[in-house]
Short mmCIF file of C-alpha atoms in Angstrom, two decimals:
data_model
loop_
_atom_site.label_atom_id
_atom_site.label_comp_id
_atom_site.label_asym_id
_atom_site.label_seq_id
_atom_site.Cartn_x
_atom_site.Cartn_y
_atom_site.Cartn_z
CA MET A 1 3.14 -6.68 17.98
CA SER A 2 2.14 -8.04 21.30
CA ARG A 3 5.84 -7.73 22.46
CA ALA A 4 5.95 -4.14 21.11
CA THR A 5 2.78 -3.42 23.08
CA GLU A 6 4.26 -4.85 26.19
CA LEU A 7 7.42 -2.91 25.80
CA SER A 8 5.73 0.36 25.29
CA SER A 9 4.03 0.11 28.71
CA GLY A 10 0.82 1.92 27.39
CA ARG A 11 2.85 4.81 25.72
CA ILE A 12 2.15 5.72 22.15
CA LEU A 13 5.49 5.56 20.41
CA PRO A 14 6.84 5.55 16.81
CA MET A 15 7.70 2.27 15.09
CA LEU A 16 10.22 1.49 12.48
CA VAL A 17 9.66 -1.57 10.28
CA GLU A 18 12.62 -2.85 8.29
CA MET A 19 11.37 -4.55 5.16
CA ALA A 20 14.68 -5.32 3.43
CA SER A 21 14.90 -8.93 4.56
CA MET A 22 11.27 -9.70 3.95
CA GLU A 23 10.60 -12.44 1.49
CA TRP A 24 6.91 -13.09 2.23
CA ILE A 25 4.08 -11.73 4.27
CA ASP A 26 1.57 -14.34 5.36
CA ARG A 27 -2.11 -13.85 5.96
CA ARG A 28 -1.82 -13.66 9.72
CA ALA A 29 1.01 -10.98 9.45
CA ARG A 30 -1.11 -8.92 7.08
CA GLU A 31 -4.00 -9.16 9.56
CA VAL A 32 -1.83 -8.09 12.44
CA PHE A 33 -0.39 -5.13 10.62
CA ALA A 34 -3.76 -4.06 9.28
CA ALA A 35 -5.21 -3.79 12.78
CA PRO A 36 -5.25 -0.43 14.51
CA TRP A 37 -2.21 -0.04 16.84
CA PRO A 38 -1.61 2.86 19.22
CA LEU A 39 1.47 4.32 17.29
CA ALA A 40 2.65 7.85 16.95
CA ARG A 41 4.24 7.11 13.53
CA MET A 42 5.29 4.26 11.42
CA ALA A 43 8.36 4.30 9.14
CA LEU A 44 8.58 1.48 6.50
CA VAL A 45 12.17 1.05 5.38
CA GLY A 46 13.01 -0.92 2.32
CA ALA A 47 15.90 -1.24 -0.19
CA SER A 48 14.17 -2.04 -3.40
CA PRO A 49 11.32 -0.80 -5.70
CA VAL A 50 9.49 -3.96 -4.73
CA ASP A 51 9.56 -3.01 -1.10
CA GLU A 52 8.21 0.47 -2.00
CA VAL A 53 5.41 -1.19 -4.03
CA VAL A 54 4.54 -3.40 -1.08
CA ALA A 55 4.60 -0.40 1.28
CA GLY A 56 2.42 1.58 -0.97
CA PHE A 57 -0.06 -1.29 -1.39
CA TYR A 58 -0.21 -1.61 2.44
CA THR A 59 -0.90 2.07 3.05
CA ALA A 60 -3.47 2.19 0.26
CA ARG A 61 -5.34 -0.87 1.26
CA HIS A 62 -5.34 -0.48 4.99
CA THR A 63 -5.42 3.21 5.57
CA PRO A 64 -2.94 3.35 8.64
CA THR A 65 -4.33 5.09 11.77
CA CYS A 66 -1.05 7.00 12.20
CA PRO A 67 1.25 8.87 9.82
CA THR A 68 3.13 6.27 7.72
CA ARG A 69 5.96 6.73 5.27
CA PHE A 70 8.31 4.65 3.22
CA PHE A 71 12.04 5.31 3.36
CA THR A 72 15.14 3.81 1.80
CA SER A 73 17.41 5.09 4.54
CA VAL A 74 17.15 4.14 8.21
CA ASP A 75 18.74 7.45 9.19
CA LYS A 76 16.14 9.37 7.32
CA ALA A 77 13.38 7.24 8.76
CA MET A 78 14.68 7.71 12.39
CA THR A 79 14.91 11.47 11.79
CA TRP A 80 11.30 11.55 10.77
CA LEU A 81 10.13 9.25 13.51
CA THR A 82 11.75 11.58 16.13
CA GLU A 83 10.35 14.82 14.80
CA GLU A 84 7.92 16.56 17.06
#
């Protein structure tokens, strides 16, 4: 996330998170993603029902500070992220 912050140069941008290759989320990663980040929107993209459950748990437990949605398609996620 520090690299994303650096690349954004202070701008509030959308973020796409691909969950498909994720096998485990360690405690530090959970803490980082639970922290408030200056994001316009966050799209969580996964391929399985398990990914959707993990995304649902994340959004229910941490109440994201920006609009956050789960998608099974990167194209649909990108469309949503770039909407005005």
